[in-house]
Coordinates of C-alpha atoms in Angstrom, one line a residue:
M363 CA 51.1 111.4 22.2
V364 CA 53.2 114.5 20.9
S365 CA 57.0 114.2 20.3
R366 CA 59.1 117.1 19.6
S367 CA 62.8 117.5 18.2
N368 CA 65.1 119.5 15.9
E369 CA 66.2 116.4 14.0
R370 CA 63.7 113.4 14.9
P371 CA 61.6 112.1 12.1
A372 CA 59.0 111.8 13.7
A373 CA 32.5 119.8 1.9
R374 CA 33.1 122.1 -0.8
R375 CA 30.6 124.0 1.3
R376 CA 29.7 123.8 4.9
A377 CA 27.1 121.6 6.0
R378 CA 23.5 122.7 5.6
W379 CA 23.4 123.5 9.4
G380 CA 26.2 126.0 8.8
R381 CA 24.5 127.6 5.8
A382 CA 21.4 127.9 8.2
L383 CA 23.6 129.4 10.9
S384 CA 25.0 132.1 8.4
I385 CA 21.5 133.2 7.9
V386 CA 20.8 133.4 11.6
V387 CA 24.1 135.2 12.2
A388 CA 23.0 137.7 9.2
L389 CA 19.7 138.4 10.9
L390 CA 21.2 138.9 14.5
A391 CA 23.6 141.4 13.1
T392 CA 20.7 143.8 12.2
L393 CA 19.8 143.9 15.9
T394 CA 21.3 146.2 18.5
V395 CA 23.7 144.7 20.8
A396 CA 23.0 145.2 24.4
P397 CA 25.1 147.6 26.2
A398 CA 28.1 146.5 28.1
P399 CA 27.8 146.3 31.8
A400 CA 29.1 149.2 34.0
G401 CA 33.0 148.9 34.3
A402 CA 33.3 146.7 31.3
A403 CA 36.3 147.6 28.8
P404 CA 35.0 149.8 26.0
Q405 CA 34.0 147.7 23.0
P406 CA 36.3 148.1 20.0
T407 CA 35.0 150.0 17.2
F408 CA 35.8 148.7 13.6
T409 CA 36.0 151.2 10.7
S410 CA 37.0 151.1 7.2
G411 CA 40.6 151.7 5.9
H412 CA 43.6 150.1 4.1
G413 CA 41.4 148.9 1.3
I414 CA 38.8 147.1 3.5
E415 CA 35.3 148.4 3.9
V416 CA 33.6 147.5 7.1
R417 CA 30.0 146.6 6.3
N418 CA 28.7 145.2 9.6
V419 CA 30.0 144.2 13.1
L420 CA 28.4 141.4 15.3
Q421 CA 29.6 140.9 18.7
S422 CA 29.1 137.1 18.7
T423 CA 30.4 136.1 22.2
P424 CA 31.8 138.3 25.0
R425 CA 35.2 138.0 23.4
S426 CA 34.6 137.6 19.6
Y427 CA 33.3 139.9 16.9
V428 CA 32.3 139.0 13.3
V429 CA 33.3 141.9 11.0
N430 CA 31.6 141.7 7.7
I431 CA 33.9 143.4 5.2
H432 CA 34.5 144.1 1.4
T433 CA 37.6 144.3 -0.5
D434 CA 38.5 144.7 -4.1
A435 CA 41.2 142.1 -3.5
V436 CA 38.9 139.3 -3.1
D437 CA 35.9 138.3 -5.0
T438 CA 33.3 136.6 -3.1
R439 CA 33.0 133.8 -5.5
A440 CA 36.3 132.6 -4.1
I441 CA 35.1 132.0 -0.5
A442 CA 33.1 129.1 1.0
W443 CA 30.9 131.3 3.2
D444 CA 28.1 133.4 2.1
Y445 CA 29.8 136.8 3.6
H446 CA 33.3 137.8 3.7
D447 CA 34.0 137.9 7.4
V448 CA 36.9 138.7 9.6
I449 CA 36.6 137.2 13.1
V450 CA 38.4 139.0 16.0
T451 CA 38.7 137.4 19.4
L452 CA 40.0 139.5 22.2
P453 CA 41.8 138.1 25.3
E454 CA 40.0 138.2 28.4
G455 CA 40.3 141.5 30.1
Y456 CA 41.3 143.3 27.0
N457 CA 42.5 146.8 28.1
P458 CA 42.7 149.2 25.1
A459 CA 45.2 151.2 27.0
L460 CA 47.7 148.5 26.5
R461 CA 49.0 147.0 23.4
Y462 CA 48.6 143.4 22.7
P463 CA 50.4 140.7 20.4
V464 CA 48.1 139.5 17.4
L465 CA 48.0 135.9 16.2
Y466 CA 46.9 135.6 12.5
L467 CA 45.2 132.3 11.9
F468 CA 44.1 130.8 8.6
H469 CA 42.0 127.8 7.7
G470 CA 42.1 124.8 5.4
R471 CA 40.8 124.3 1.8
G472 CA 37.0 124.4 1.6
Q473 CA 36.7 126.1 4.9
G474 CA 36.2 129.7 6.0
P475 CA 37.5 131.6 9.2
G476 CA 34.5 130.3 11.3
A477 CA 36.0 126.7 11.1
W478 CA 38.4 127.7 13.7
H479 CA 35.5 128.7 16.1
H480 CA 32.7 126.2 15.4
E481 CA 34.7 123.1 14.7
A482 CA 38.0 124.0 16.7
D483 CA 36.7 126.3 19.4
V484 CA 39.8 128.8 19.0
E485 CA 38.1 130.8 22.1
G486 CA 38.7 127.7 24.2
I487 CA 42.1 127.1 22.9
T488 CA 43.4 130.7 23.4
R489 CA 41.7 131.2 26.9
G490 CA 44.1 132.3 29.3
F491 CA 46.6 133.8 26.8
P492 CA 47.1 137.4 26.1
F493 CA 46.7 137.5 22.3
I494 CA 44.2 139.2 20.0
T495 CA 43.5 136.4 17.6
V496 CA 42.6 137.0 14.0
T497 CA 40.9 134.3 12.0
A498 CA 40.7 135.5 8.4
E499 CA 39.3 134.3 5.0
A500 CA 41.9 132.3 3.1
G501 CA 39.4 131.2 0.1
K502 CA 37.9 127.8 -0.9
A503 CA 41.4 127.2 -2.5
G504 CA 43.1 130.5 -2.3
W505 CA 46.7 129.3 -1.6
A506 CA 47.9 132.9 -0.3
T507 CA 48.8 134.4 -3.6
N508 CA 47.8 136.8 -5.9
W509 CA 46.4 134.6 -8.5
V510 CA 47.9 134.5 -12.2
N511 CA 44.7 133.6 -13.8
Q512 CA 41.6 135.6 -12.2
S513 CA 39.3 134.7 -14.8
A514 CA 37.1 133.1 -12.2
G515 CA 37.2 136.3 -10.0
V516 CA 39.7 138.3 -8.4
Q517 CA 41.9 136.5 -5.8
Q518 CA 44.8 138.6 -4.4
W519 CA 45.4 136.8 -1.0
D520 CA 48.9 138.3 -0.7
T521 CA 47.4 141.8 -1.0
F522 CA 44.5 141.0 1.3
H523 CA 46.4 139.3 4.2
L524 CA 49.6 141.4 4.2
D525 CA 48.9 144.8 2.8
Q526 CA 45.1 145.0 4.0
L527 CA 44.4 143.1 7.0
I528 CA 47.5 143.8 9.1
P529 CA 47.2 147.4 8.8
W530 CA 43.4 147.6 9.2
I531 CA 43.8 145.3 12.5
D532 CA 46.5 147.7 13.8
Q533 CA 44.1 150.6 12.9
N534 CA 41.2 149.2 14.8
L535 CA 42.9 147.5 17.9
S536 CA 45.5 148.2 20.4
T537 CA 48.2 146.0 19.0
I538 CA 52.0 145.7 19.2
R539 CA 53.0 147.0 15.5
E540 CA 56.6 145.5 15.7
R541 CA 57.2 142.0 14.4
E542 CA 57.7 140.7 18.0
G543 CA 54.0 141.3 18.3
R544 CA 52.9 139.3 15.5
A545 CA 52.5 135.3 15.1
I546 CA 51.0 133.6 12.1
A547 CA 49.6 130.1 11.9
G548 CA 47.4 127.7 10.0
F549 CA 45.9 124.6 9.4
S550 CA 46.3 122.4 6.0
M551 CA 46.2 125.1 3.2
G552 CA 46.3 127.5 5.9
A553 CA 49.7 126.2 7.1
F554 CA 51.1 126.9 3.7
A555 CA 49.7 130.3 3.8
A556 CA 51.4 130.8 7.2
I557 CA 54.8 129.7 6.0
R558 CA 54.5 131.4 2.8
H559 CA 53.6 134.8 4.2
A560 CA 56.4 134.4 6.8
T561 CA 59.1 133.8 4.1
H562 CA 57.8 136.5 1.9
R563 CA 57.5 139.2 4.6
P564 CA 59.7 138.0 7.5
W565 CA 60.0 141.7 8.9
L566 CA 56.1 141.3 9.8
F567 CA 56.3 138.1 12.1
R568 CA 58.2 136.6 15.0
F569 CA 56.5 133.1 15.1
A570 CA 55.1 130.9 12.4
L571 CA 53.3 127.7 13.0
G572 CA 52.2 125.3 10.4
L573 CA 49.7 122.4 11.2
S574 CA 49.6 119.5 8.9
G575 CA 50.7 121.3 5.8
G576 CA 53.0 121.1 2.9
Y577 CA 55.6 123.8 1.9
N578 CA 57.4 122.8 -1.3
L579 CA 55.3 124.0 -4.4
E580 CA 57.4 122.3 -6.8
D581 CA 57.2 118.9 -5.3
L582 CA 54.8 116.8 -7.3
R583 CA 52.5 115.9 -4.4
M584 CA 52.0 119.6 -3.5
R585 CA 51.4 120.5 -7.1
T586 CA 48.8 117.7 -7.3
A587 CA 47.1 118.9 -4.1
V588 CA 47.0 122.7 -5.6
T589 CA 45.7 121.6 -9.0
G590 CA 43.4 118.9 -7.3
S591 CA 41.8 121.7 -5.1
M592 CA 41.2 123.8 -8.2
E593 CA 39.2 120.8 -9.8
I594 CA 37.2 120.3 -6.6
E595 CA 36.2 124.2 -6.4
G596 CA 35.7 124.6 -10.2
F597 CA 38.5 127.1 -10.6
P598 CA 41.1 127.1 -13.7
L599 CA 43.8 124.8 -13.1
D600 CA 46.5 127.3 -13.6
G601 CA 44.6 129.9 -11.3
P602 CA 47.0 130.6 -8.4
F603 CA 50.2 129.7 -9.8
G604 CA 49.9 129.7 -13.7
A605 CA 50.7 126.7 -16.0
P606 CA 53.3 124.2 -14.8
G607 CA 56.4 126.2 -16.1
D608 CA 55.2 129.5 -14.8
G609 CA 57.6 131.4 -12.5
S610 CA 54.9 132.0 -10.0
W611 CA 55.2 128.5 -8.7
A612 CA 58.9 129.2 -7.7
F613 CA 58.3 132.6 -6.7
N614 CA 55.7 131.6 -4.2
N615 CA 57.7 128.5 -2.8
P616 CA 58.8 128.7 0.7
Q617 CA 61.3 126.0 -0.2
H618 CA 63.5 128.7 -1.9
R619 CA 63.1 131.2 0.7
V620 CA 64.1 129.4 3.8
G621 CA 66.7 132.0 4.7
A622 CA 64.0 134.4 5.7
L623 CA 62.9 132.2 8.7
S624 CA 66.1 132.6 10.4
G625 CA 64.9 135.1 12.7
I626 CA 61.2 133.4 13.0
H627 CA 60.5 130.9 15.5
T628 CA 59.2 128.1 13.1
V629 CA 57.2 125.1 14.2
L630 CA 55.7 122.3 11.8
Y631 CA 53.5 119.8 12.9
G632 CA 52.5 116.5 11.4
G633 CA 50.0 114.0 12.4
T634 CA 50.7 110.2 13.2
Q635 CA 47.4 108.9 12.3
H636 CA 48.4 107.6 8.7
G637 CA 45.3 105.7 8.0
D638 CA 44.3 109.3 6.9
P639 CA 46.0 109.6 3.7
L640 CA 45.9 113.4 3.7
E641 CA 47.7 113.5 7.0
A642 CA 50.1 110.8 6.2
Q643 CA 51.2 113.1 3.1
A644 CA 51.2 116.3 5.4
H645 CA 53.3 114.5 7.8
R646 CA 55.9 113.5 5.3
L647 CA 55.8 116.9 3.5
S648 CA 56.3 118.8 6.9
Y649 CA 59.0 116.5 7.9
E650 CA 61.0 117.0 4.7
F651 CA 60.6 120.7 4.8
H652 CA 61.9 120.7 8.2
Q653 CA 65.0 118.7 7.1
H654 CA 65.5 121.2 4.3
L655 CA 65.4 124.0 7.1
L656 CA 67.9 122.4 9.1
A657 CA 70.2 121.7 6.0
N658 CA 70.1 125.4 5.3
G659 CA 71.1 126.4 9.2
I660 CA 67.8 127.3 10.2
T661 CA 68.0 125.9 13.8
N662 CA 65.2 127.8 15.2
S663 CA 62.9 125.5 13.8
W664 CA 61.0 122.4 15.1
F665 CA 59.1 119.4 13.9
V666 CA 56.5 118.1 16.1
E667 CA 54.3 114.9 15.7
Y668 CA 50.8 114.9 17.1
D669 CA 48.3 112.1 17.5
C670 CA 45.9 113.7 14.9
A671 CA 44.3 112.7 11.7
H672 CA 43.8 115.8 9.0
N673 CA 41.4 117.5 11.5
I674 CA 41.2 121.2 12.4
H675 CA 39.9 120.4 16.0
C676 CA 42.7 118.1 16.7
A677 CA 45.2 120.5 15.1
G678 CA 43.9 123.3 17.2
W679 CA 43.7 121.5 20.7
Q680 CA 46.9 119.2 20.3
G681 CA 49.0 121.6 18.0
L682 CA 48.2 125.4 18.5
R683 CA 47.2 125.0 22.1
R684 CA 50.5 123.3 22.8
E685 CA 52.4 126.1 21.3
L686 CA 50.6 129.0 22.7
P687 CA 52.9 129.0 26.1
V688 CA 56.0 129.0 23.7
M689 CA 54.4 131.9 21.4
R690 CA 53.8 133.8 24.7
D691 CA 57.5 133.5 25.5
V692 CA 58.7 134.5 22.1
L693 CA 56.4 137.5 21.5
W694 CA 56.3 140.5 23.4
G695 CA 53.6 140.5 26.0
P696 CA 50.9 143.4 26.6
R697 CA 52.7 146.7 27.4

């Protein structure tokens, strides 16, 4: 059951088969893709630019392209996958003569962009909607920021996501370049990334969606989640935001920047399967952040409950899928 109101409360690595799949994908990427049938829309060409070097492109399905990249902004030790990939899923009937809205989608801790595909089936979720969907790397525990302590490898997620990825997508695909042509969303840690980026660069986005996340970095529960993820992934505890008193915690905290969401349609989801302690906490943190939004006059925000534990498949089908019709109405359509 899903309820919605402005005020109502409401493994460190992929499994072994996932690792084997990555090897198969790498081998397949060396093969020549069969030519498109006569009359089909031209396939996009992905070229390097904006700090992103394109190393390989695999058309994995009729709609999706796995683009293997390199960027100096992210050390590969920071990611859960063996390759740094961006996965681009086109809408059915993609016509490069038109410009399309783009949905940027981020995964949870310990996952990679492929989680939205092989765990959540984002192609099925977005079927019938006119969005280019970009599932991008957010790191094993990247937390959407340019790290204070990069001794374990470069992690500049703000730079990669906002200064490199967005203009690179605009360079290679037929996109609507105004904020009315962009949505940003994510699950768990990716939900924090979506709201954090929206509050830091509100001129880039018109729609923001957080699925089972937390958004107040100076709340002890969130700090524990961040430092706990550092321990799990073997990174320095002060990696993303510095020591407990470092100003980076406040600088990157959406709690202090809620005014930036005044022009962004903002939706937060929290699951009701509280037998899962991760989801019980995400529900509470999401509800509290929404109350903070309302208290600061951000009435273009909604808190929604869904019947989910802390699971990207459930979040995708009960959360993201439910919001796509609204997203379609809020964003500009193909033109």
